[in-house]
Amino acid sequence: MELFDNLSLGFATASTLANLGFCFIGVLLGTLIGVLPGIGPTATIAMLLPITFQIGDPTSALIMLAGIYYGAQYGGSTTAILINLPGESSSAVTAIDGYQMARKGRAGAALATAAIGSFVAGTVSTFLVALLAPPLTGIALQFGAAEYFSLMVLGLISSIALASGSIVKALAMVVLGLLLGLVGTDIYSGTPRFNLGIREYSDGLNFVAVAVGVFGIAEILRNLEDEHERSVAVKKVSSLWPTREDWRRMAAPIVRGTFIGSALGVLPGGGAILAAFASYTVEKRISRNPGEFGKGAIEGVAGPESANNAGAQTSFIPLLTLGIPANPVMALMIGAMIIQGIVPGPNVATEQPALFWGIIASMWIGNVMLVVLNLPLVGLWVKLLTVPYYMLFPIIIAFCSIGIYSVNSNIFDLYSVAFFGFVGYVLVKLRCEPAPLLLGFVLGPLLEENLRRAMILSRGDFSTFVTRPISATLLVLTAAVLAVVLLPSVRKKREEVFVEDE
Amino acid sequence: MVIDRANALCGAIFIAFGAYFGLNSLGMELGTPFRMGPGFFPLFLAAILIVLGLAIAIPAIRVEGEPIGSLPLRGMVFILPSPVLFALTLKGLGFVPSIFLATLLASFASTKMRIPTALILAALMTAFTTAVFVYGLGLPFRLFGPWLGQR
Amino acid sequence: MKKLLAALGAAATISLTAFSAGAQTYPERGITIVVPFAAGGPTDTVTRLVAEAMSKDLGQQVIVENVGGAGGTLGAKQVADADPDGYKLLLYHIGMATSATLYRNLPYKTLEAFEYVGLVTEVPMTILAKKDMAANTLAELVDYAKTNADKVTVANAGIGAASHLCGMLFMSAIGTPLVTVPYKGTGPAMTDLLGGQVDIMCDQTTNTTKHIQAGTVKAYAVTTPKRLDVLPDVPTTTEGGLKGMEFGIWHGLYAPKGTPAEITERLSKSLQVALKDENVVARFAELGTVPSPEADATPAALKAKLESEIARWKPVIEAAGQYAD
């Protein structure tokens, strides 16, 4: 059987002592750098990329790079859970319930859930990559501008579920996020927009700067509100390990998250970004007690983390089969491949089978190492929470400053941190949640770009969104979600208003 | 007259953002459906944001809300300028003094911090980050900059 | 204030003496090459390959720093403002010439802000169409485009990108404006071409060679005087009937204005050595390009190239009436 031969070739390549070593170093470095606050996967990989250039053998170098990638992803989730500081859009979702779990003294369980979810998702999606890469690529190519637009609309409508408080405020945060995402230059006309005349913002606001501002800095300020009266320290850590009840509750979300993430990750135009958000929405909708979401529901960590990791894995599909990067991290990967003398494209699998299947096998090996490495480290990370908060936050600020600067060497990104720290704090204080804003921020440019492109391609005919079958299906789905999501929550909102009135 | 100040302020903030983006979009080409201009989509979003802002602010009138609570003024004064200080001094002073000062500044946000502790913390952070980022990862930072007479 | 001025003056004197002393021993520490684009792009790749080879020759580490933004002009500005001591350089492509017209408010004067080290490479362009395009030759494609001008779509990777310049040149060569569809970067544009969502694109061989070889897109012409070794079956634009549509994405290495001539000469020598490095030649070939010949990897050749290219693109961009600010 061909698949079996391919996989055994892959495992033979990936499990030489040297390659196992590189994979381990990659996972370790990725975790250690990625766990530093304010330094997300993109910055981590950009920082560690040059190290892989020192390795002569391209297969080893790419295996190490893949290890760095998984390590950075996981490290990013760790900071999201422990100090509410997501380094990328997907871990913004993990931060919602993960951080609440940490505040309740269940940081260990949250971290372990994230590790286990990532591992299961990684295992399943590695096999999906091996099995389905070519046919999935075909489907991905069917997605044009109209389809992406409809997909983004579906994602945005679903994001209402991210809110645990007022729906109107959540919607306003999404729209504000969309607008902030448009800051920069209009790619169609080259017109600079909303950049206050500052050239340094002409490529838009830096995601990490906005995320660190509205999540991290805002959280620090909240904790400084009244140091004497309120204990900012998290409750005593109960148990490092998930309880039997936890295991039962995380199983199904992990499976669902894996499939959602695998499916969306294949789409090169931002599908992977939606994976974690979509999974959260699904879990909250089908949960018997949705009220728990936003207050430390383990399903809210298990589902999105699995979706995130599965999406990360399957976003290698367009990279390996088409040579097209699904996100900025994948763009860095392409750069690394080219420097190693491999031009990613449709021919890699046939011309360099050992490399192609070696990378796929090493994805799984990397995931194993991640679990082996991180489960024992959970105890150590949780210990970090015992550092007094007044010592912790100057450290957080320092790392954030370095991390944000190193992405683009743009000092204006540091000014954005201060600004969004302030705005984010005020909005959080007024009971608006930051996660929908971040989703909007990421999707804003994509939404506009695809809307306008779809209209150009259809010569200004709006019916293009319903005459193209995939797009129409997505819009029908959107309508369904709107009906299902909005009706009960409107009722719930009323109840909330009454509660507030009392 | 009673008013839910939190929600009124919240609505006002959204309306203000909406107005900023909306007014700027009006100054740009709106285009046609075939070739939408740079102002079309943001104007549409800005209008929605203003409506949502109103939907939050108007019901807040004549309703009593939770109080907003105290503001961490000391925190804001020391935390928010810290990344800005790093930005302003990095090129001139170089990485080592710049990260030291930024950490030190942020330290004083808490009333619990004592000066010796802050100095030690900032020094340790400087040593650690210099070792990791400059020596370990080889990021292109200058240790000491031209303001200190270093080339 | 006086004290500050005095201190600045003293600093300036020290640095001037440092230069003259430094020129003989240059380089005595690591050199940074600024790439004004994100890591992983074609310019970044070219730079990293060259930087590695130059490190060997100079005996000092040559570090690549990515300062992306505003079509490359933010990175260029940073180098224009850097100390002219030979420790901060800029590797920028054809955008150095086109940005002089595309941006009406550049914060530096393109022809006055830099010293020249040399040309690095000139990457050829390829004219492509989606796989199921009926036309089989460049002439047929031009005919098809002319008769269906309101239907044919041309993808590009954003204002000022190589594909945008090439698209403008193609339209002016065939004398027919087509519907332009901009994307954010080459990746998504290529995806839509592969998926048949758009009709035509013209882009650098660094991005297109693999797809052409795999037969997932149709290639009609290369924009070079001679056919390429990696794509022997693809005719040149002249063979295909579009005379004068020859151009490539040339890359040059620059230093801040005022860098001593001994230093730029030393760098130029090092660049020439790097461009003969086995690894560089081999990797460039895989990307469908060749290193610039020794005669072009000189300050004079780069200066002449920049001046002639600014003059060449000014009317094309002004005719299109599209600016980036």
PDB file of C-alpha atoms in Angstrom, chain A residues 23-213:
ATOM      1  CA  CYS A  23      13.152  17.799  16.530  1.00  0.00           C
ATOM      2  CA  PHE A  24      13.614  17.798  20.293  1.00  0.00           C
ATOM      3  CA  ILE A  25      15.806  20.901  20.287  1.00  0.00           C
ATOM      4  CA  GLY A  26      13.233  22.621  18.112  1.00  0.00           C
ATOM      5  CA  VAL A  27      10.315  21.742  20.370  1.00  0.00           C
ATOM      6  CA  LEU A  28      12.294  22.748  23.444  1.00  0.00           C
ATOM      7  CA  LEU A  29      13.496  26.100  22.093  1.00  0.00           C
ATOM      8  CA  GLY A  30      10.096  26.844  20.621  1.00  0.00           C
ATOM      9  CA  THR A  31       8.394  26.193  23.948  1.00  0.00           C
ATOM     10  CA  LEU A  32      10.923  28.176  25.966  1.00  0.00           C
ATOM     11  CA  ILE A  33      10.845  31.259  23.762  1.00  0.00           C
ATOM     12  CA  GLY A  34       7.149  31.012  22.951  1.00  0.00           C
ATOM     13  CA  VAL A  35       6.255  30.877  26.620  1.00  0.00           C
ATOM     14  CA  LEU A  36       7.813  34.287  27.224  1.00  0.00           C
ATOM     15  CA  PRO A  37       4.976  36.776  27.492  1.00  0.00           C
ATOM     16  CA  GLY A  38       4.274  38.864  24.407  1.00  0.00           C
ATOM     17  CA  ILE A  39       6.326  36.631  22.176  1.00  0.00           C
ATOM     18  CA  GLY A  40       3.949  34.628  20.026  1.00  0.00           C
ATOM     19  CA  PRO A  41       4.636  31.969  17.391  1.00  0.00           C
ATOM     20  CA  THR A  42       5.421  34.439  14.605  1.00  0.00           C
ATOM     21  CA  ALA A  43       8.023  36.302  16.635  1.00  0.00           C
ATOM     22  CA  THR A  44       9.408  33.056  18.065  1.00  0.00           C
ATOM     23  CA  ILE A  45       9.882  31.518  14.640  1.00  0.00           C
ATOM     24  CA  ALA A  46      11.340  34.709  13.195  1.00  0.00           C
ATOM     25  CA  MET A  47      13.850  34.767  16.066  1.00  0.00           C
ATOM     26  CA  LEU A  48      14.759  31.094  15.865  1.00  0.00           C
ATOM     27  CA  LEU A  49      14.723  30.775  12.071  1.00  0.00           C
ATOM     28  CA  PRO A  50      18.365  31.803  11.590  1.00  0.00           C
ATOM     29  CA  ILE A  51      19.484  28.991  13.891  1.00  0.00           C
ATOM     30  CA  THR A  52      18.088  26.434  11.462  1.00  0.00           C
ATOM     31  CA  PHE A  53      20.168  27.928   8.663  1.00  0.00           C
ATOM     32  CA  GLN A  54      23.242  26.597  10.415  1.00  0.00           C
ATOM     33  CA  ILE A  55      22.073  23.032   9.828  1.00  0.00           C
ATOM     34  CA  GLY A  56      23.430  21.618   6.606  1.00  0.00           C
ATOM     35  CA  ASP A  57      20.810  18.977   5.855  1.00  0.00           C
ATOM     36  CA  PRO A  58      17.514  20.501   4.669  1.00  0.00           C
ATOM     37  CA  THR A  59      15.391  17.684   6.087  1.00  0.00           C
ATOM     38  CA  SER A  60      16.891  18.105   9.546  1.00  0.00           C
ATOM     39  CA  ALA A  61      16.531  21.872   9.349  1.00  0.00           C
ATOM     40  CA  LEU A  62      12.863  21.682   8.419  1.00  0.00           C
ATOM     41  CA  ILE A  63      12.158  19.049  11.047  1.00  0.00           C
ATOM     42  CA  MET A  64      13.688  21.334  13.639  1.00  0.00           C
ATOM     43  CA  LEU A  65      11.666  24.249  12.301  1.00  0.00           C
ATOM     44  CA  ALA A  66       8.442  22.270  12.501  1.00  0.00           C
ATOM     45  CA  GLY A  67       9.397  21.436  16.095  1.00  0.00           C
ATOM     46  CA  ILE A  68       9.924  25.123  16.831  1.00  0.00           C
ATOM     47  CA  TYR A  69       6.515  25.834  15.338  1.00  0.00           C
ATOM     48  CA  TYR A  70       4.653  23.354  17.551  1.00  0.00           C
ATOM     49  CA  GLY A  71       6.669  24.388  20.576  1.00  0.00           C
ATOM     50  CA  ALA A  72       5.913  28.053  19.959  1.00  0.00           C
ATOM     51  CA  GLN A  73       2.217  27.331  19.506  1.00  0.00           C
ATOM     52  CA  TYR A  74       2.088  25.473  22.761  1.00  0.00           C
ATOM     53  CA  GLY A  75       4.250  28.010  24.560  1.00  0.00           C
ATOM     54  CA  GLY A  76       1.883  30.728  23.364  1.00  0.00           C
ATOM     55  CA  SER A  77      -1.115  28.895  24.792  1.00  0.00           C
ATOM     56  CA  THR A  78       0.689  28.550  28.114  1.00  0.00           C
ATOM     57  CA  THR A  79       1.075  32.322  28.474  1.00  0.00           C
ATOM     58  CA  ALA A  80      -2.514  32.799  27.344  1.00  0.00           C
ATOM     59  CA  ILE A  81      -3.722  30.525  30.147  1.00  0.00           C
ATOM     60  CA  LEU A  82      -1.381  31.681  32.893  1.00  0.00           C
ATOM     61  CA  ILE A  83      -1.369  35.456  32.432  1.00  0.00           C
ATOM     62  CA  ASN A  84      -4.102  36.141  29.875  1.00  0.00           C
ATOM     63  CA  LEU A  85      -1.624  37.119  27.188  1.00  0.00           C
ATOM     64  CA  PRO A  86      -2.346  35.528  23.816  1.00  0.00           C
ATOM     65  CA  GLY A  87       0.472  35.709  21.291  1.00  0.00           C
ATOM     66  CA  GLU A  88      -1.757  34.992  18.271  1.00  0.00           C
ATOM     67  CA  SER A  89      -5.398  35.113  17.322  1.00  0.00           C
ATOM     68  CA  SER A  90      -6.183  31.488  18.062  1.00  0.00           C
ATOM     69  CA  SER A  91      -4.841  31.525  21.603  1.00  0.00           C
ATOM     70  CA  ALA A  92      -7.030  34.563  22.271  1.00  0.00           C
ATOM     71  CA  VAL A  93      -9.822  31.985  22.488  1.00  0.00           C
ATOM     72  CA  THR A  94      -7.860  29.739  24.819  1.00  0.00           C
ATOM     73  CA  ALA A  95      -7.272  32.747  27.047  1.00  0.00           C
ATOM     74  CA  ILE A  96     -11.005  33.250  27.658  1.00  0.00           C
ATOM     75  CA  ASP A  97     -11.656  30.128  29.700  1.00  0.00           C
ATOM     76  CA  GLY A  98      -8.089  29.022  30.282  1.00  0.00           C
ATOM     77  CA  TYR A  99      -7.241  32.144  32.253  1.00  0.00           C
ATOM     78  CA  GLN A 100     -10.426  31.854  34.281  1.00  0.00           C
ATOM     79  CA  MET A 101      -9.491  28.265  35.117  1.00  0.00           C
ATOM     80  CA  ALA A 102      -6.071  29.498  36.195  1.00  0.00           C
ATOM     81  CA  ARG A 103      -7.633  32.107  38.456  1.00  0.00           C
ATOM     82  CA  LYS A 104      -9.646  29.390  40.097  1.00  0.00           C
ATOM     83  CA  GLY A 105      -6.467  27.500  40.871  1.00  0.00           C
ATOM     84  CA  ARG A 106      -6.923  25.063  38.016  1.00  0.00           C
ATOM     85  CA  ALA A 107      -4.025  26.245  35.856  1.00  0.00           C
ATOM     86  CA  GLY A 108      -2.503  22.772  35.914  1.00  0.00           C
ATOM     87  CA  ALA A 109      -5.651  21.138  34.609  1.00  0.00           C
ATOM     88  CA  ALA A 110      -6.009  23.811  31.910  1.00  0.00           C
ATOM     89  CA  LEU A 111      -2.414  23.372  30.742  1.00  0.00           C
ATOM     90  CA  ALA A 112      -2.699  19.596  30.769  1.00  0.00           C
ATOM     91  CA  THR A 113      -5.957  19.787  28.821  1.00  0.00           C
ATOM     92  CA  ALA A 114      -4.314  22.019  26.237  1.00  0.00           C
ATOM     93  CA  ALA A 115      -1.393  19.605  25.904  1.00  0.00           C
ATOM     94  CA  ILE A 116      -3.601  16.524  25.619  1.00  0.00           C
ATOM     95  CA  GLY A 117      -5.996  18.204  23.205  1.00  0.00           C
ATOM     96  CA  SER A 118      -3.109  19.384  21.037  1.00  0.00           C
ATOM     97  CA  PHE A 119      -1.618  15.916  21.008  1.00  0.00           C
ATOM     98  CA  VAL A 120      -4.810  14.130  19.983  1.00  0.00           C
ATOM     99  CA  ALA A 121      -5.547  16.747  17.346  1.00  0.00           C
ATOM    100  CA  GLY A 122      -1.970  16.616  16.106  1.00  0.00           C
ATOM    101  CA  THR A 123      -2.050  12.829  15.754  1.00  0.00           C
ATOM    102  CA  VAL A 124      -5.336  12.709  13.866  1.00  0.00           C
ATOM    103  CA  SER A 125      -4.533  15.603  11.574  1.00  0.00           C
ATOM    104  CA  THR A 126      -1.064  14.265  10.756  1.00  0.00           C
ATOM    105  CA  PHE A 127      -2.749  11.215   9.292  1.00  0.00           C
ATOM    106  CA  LEU A 128      -5.237  13.414   7.504  1.00  0.00           C
ATOM    107  CA  VAL A 129      -2.356  15.314   5.946  1.00  0.00           C
ATOM    108  CA  ALA A 130      -0.724  12.081   4.819  1.00  0.00           C
ATOM    109  CA  LEU A 131      -3.954  10.577   3.535  1.00  0.00           C
ATOM    110  CA  LEU A 132      -5.808  13.487   2.032  1.00  0.00           C
ATOM    111  CA  ALA A 133      -3.328  16.168   1.032  1.00  0.00           C
ATOM    112  CA  PRO A 134      -3.932  16.011  -2.747  1.00  0.00           C
ATOM    113  CA  PRO A 135      -7.764  15.838  -2.768  1.00  0.00           C
ATOM    114  CA  LEU A 136      -8.039  18.503  -0.071  1.00  0.00           C
ATOM    115  CA  THR A 137      -5.864  20.819  -2.119  1.00  0.00           C
ATOM    116  CA  GLY A 138      -8.362  20.488  -4.961  1.00  0.00           C
ATOM    117  CA  ILE A 139     -11.181  21.579  -2.676  1.00  0.00           C
ATOM    118  CA  ALA A 140      -9.160  24.492  -1.353  1.00  0.00           C
ATOM    119  CA  LEU A 141      -8.671  25.758  -4.896  1.00  0.00           C
ATOM    120  CA  GLN A 142     -12.437  25.897  -5.389  1.00  0.00           C
ATOM    121  CA  PHE A 143     -12.504  28.698  -2.845  1.00  0.00           C
ATOM    122  CA  GLY A 144     -12.546  32.058  -4.574  1.00  0.00           C
ATOM    123  CA  ALA A 145     -13.191  35.524  -3.215  1.00  0.00           C
ATOM    124  CA  ALA A 146     -16.969  35.042  -2.909  1.00  0.00           C
ATOM    125  CA  GLU A 147     -16.514  31.838  -0.898  1.00  0.00           C
ATOM    126  CA  TYR A 148     -14.000  33.423   1.458  1.00  0.00           C
ATOM    127  CA  PHE A 149     -16.269  36.377   2.000  1.00  0.00           C
ATOM    128  CA  SER A 150     -19.179  34.108   2.918  1.00  0.00           C
ATOM    129  CA  LEU A 151     -16.918  32.055   5.172  1.00  0.00           C
ATOM    130  CA  MET A 152     -15.764  35.189   7.035  1.00  0.00           C
ATOM    131  CA  VAL A 153     -19.358  36.322   7.471  1.00  0.00           C
ATOM    132  CA  LEU A 154     -20.193  32.924   8.923  1.00  0.00           C
ATOM    133  CA  GLY A 155     -17.212  33.211  11.250  1.00  0.00           C
ATOM    134  CA  LEU A 156     -18.177  36.691  12.407  1.00  0.00           C
ATOM    135  CA  ILE A 157     -21.788  35.794  13.047  1.00  0.00           C
ATOM    136  CA  SER A 158     -20.696  32.741  14.996  1.00  0.00           C
ATOM    137  CA  SER A 159     -18.346  34.854  17.063  1.00  0.00           C
ATOM    138  CA  ILE A 160     -21.289  36.281  18.962  1.00  0.00           C
ATOM    139  CA  ALA A 161     -20.994  33.148  21.024  1.00  0.00           C
ATOM    140  CA  LEU A 162     -17.607  34.366  22.292  1.00  0.00           C
ATOM    141  CA  ALA A 163     -19.426  36.870  24.423  1.00  0.00           C
ATOM    142  CA  SER A 164     -20.409  35.843  27.898  1.00  0.00           C
ATOM    143  CA  GLY A 165     -22.028  39.209  28.628  1.00  0.00           C
ATOM    144  CA  SER A 166     -23.916  41.678  26.475  1.00  0.00           C
ATOM    145  CA  ILE A 167     -24.420  40.646  22.843  1.00  0.00           C
ATOM    146  CA  VAL A 168     -24.653  44.237  21.613  1.00  0.00           C
ATOM    147  CA  LYS A 169     -21.333  45.096  23.210  1.00  0.00           C
ATOM    148  CA  ALA A 170     -19.747  41.999  21.691  1.00  0.00           C
ATOM    149  CA  LEU A 171     -21.024  43.012  18.265  1.00  0.00           C
ATOM    150  CA  ALA A 172     -19.718  46.538  18.737  1.00  0.00           C
ATOM    151  CA  MET A 173     -16.324  45.107  19.704  1.00  0.00           C
ATOM    152  CA  VAL A 174     -16.298  42.957  16.559  1.00  0.00           C
ATOM    153  CA  VAL A 175     -17.112  45.958  14.369  1.00  0.00           C
ATOM    154  CA  LEU A 176     -14.516  48.114  16.121  1.00  0.00           C
ATOM    155  CA  GLY A 177     -12.019  45.316  15.530  1.00  0.00           C
ATOM    156  CA  LEU A 178     -12.946  45.153  11.840  1.00  0.00           C
ATOM    157  CA  LEU A 179     -12.373  48.893  11.523  1.00  0.00           C
ATOM    158  CA  LEU A 180      -9.049  48.779  13.354  1.00  0.00           C
ATOM    159  CA  GLY A 181      -8.026  45.987  10.994  1.00  0.00           C
ATOM    160  CA  LEU A 182      -8.522  48.365   8.060  1.00  0.00           C
ATOM    161  CA  VAL A 183      -5.954  50.849   9.354  1.00  0.00           C
ATOM    162  CA  GLY A 184      -3.080  51.032   6.899  1.00  0.00           C
ATOM    163  CA  THR A 185      -3.095  51.140   3.128  1.00  0.00           C
ATOM    164  CA  ASP A 186      -5.963  50.173   0.866  1.00  0.00           C
ATOM    165  CA  ILE A 187      -4.407  47.505  -1.338  1.00  0.00           C
ATOM    166  CA  TYR A 188      -6.745  48.262  -4.237  1.00  0.00           C
ATOM    167  CA  SER A 189      -5.936  51.922  -4.644  1.00  0.00           C
ATOM    168  CA  GLY A 190      -2.843  52.423  -2.522  1.00  0.00           C
ATOM    169  CA  THR A 191      -4.699  55.053  -0.481  1.00  0.00           C
ATOM    170  CA  PRO A 192      -3.442  55.347   3.109  1.00  0.00           C
ATOM    171  CA  ARG A 193      -6.343  55.065   5.549  1.00  0.00           C
ATOM    172  CA  PHE A 194      -6.855  55.977   9.206  1.00  0.00           C
ATOM    173  CA  ASN A 195      -3.134  55.983   9.915  1.00  0.00           C
ATOM    174  CA  LEU A 196      -3.041  59.485  11.401  1.00  0.00           C
ATOM    175  CA  GLY A 197      -0.534  60.359   8.700  1.00  0.00           C
ATOM    176  CA  ILE A 198       2.094  58.070  10.215  1.00  0.00           C
ATOM    177  CA  ARG A 199       3.963  56.132   7.533  1.00  0.00           C
ATOM    178  CA  GLU A 200       4.973  53.481  10.053  1.00  0.00           C
ATOM    179  CA  TYR A 201       1.338  52.420  10.268  1.00  0.00           C
ATOM    180  CA  SER A 202       0.919  52.162   6.515  1.00  0.00           C
ATOM    181  CA  ASP A 203       0.995  48.361   6.672  1.00  0.00           C
ATOM    182  CA  GLY A 204      -1.589  48.337   9.433  1.00  0.00           C
ATOM    183  CA  LEU A 205      -1.456  47.932  13.166  1.00  0.00           C
ATOM    184  CA  ASN A 206       0.629  45.061  14.470  1.00  0.00           C
ATOM    185  CA  PHE A 207      -1.553  42.203  15.696  1.00  0.00           C
ATOM    186  CA  VAL A 208       0.713  41.347  18.616  1.00  0.00           C
ATOM    187  CA  ALA A 209       0.743  44.975  19.728  1.00  0.00           C
ATOM    188  CA  VAL A 210      -3.045  45.129  19.737  1.00  0.00           C
ATOM    189  CA  ALA A 211      -3.397  41.727  21.421  1.00  0.00           C
ATOM    190  CA  VAL A 212      -0.842  42.495  24.123  1.00  0.00           C
ATOM    191  CA  GLY A 213      -2.489  45.854  24.684  1.00  0.00           C
TER     192      GLY A 213
END
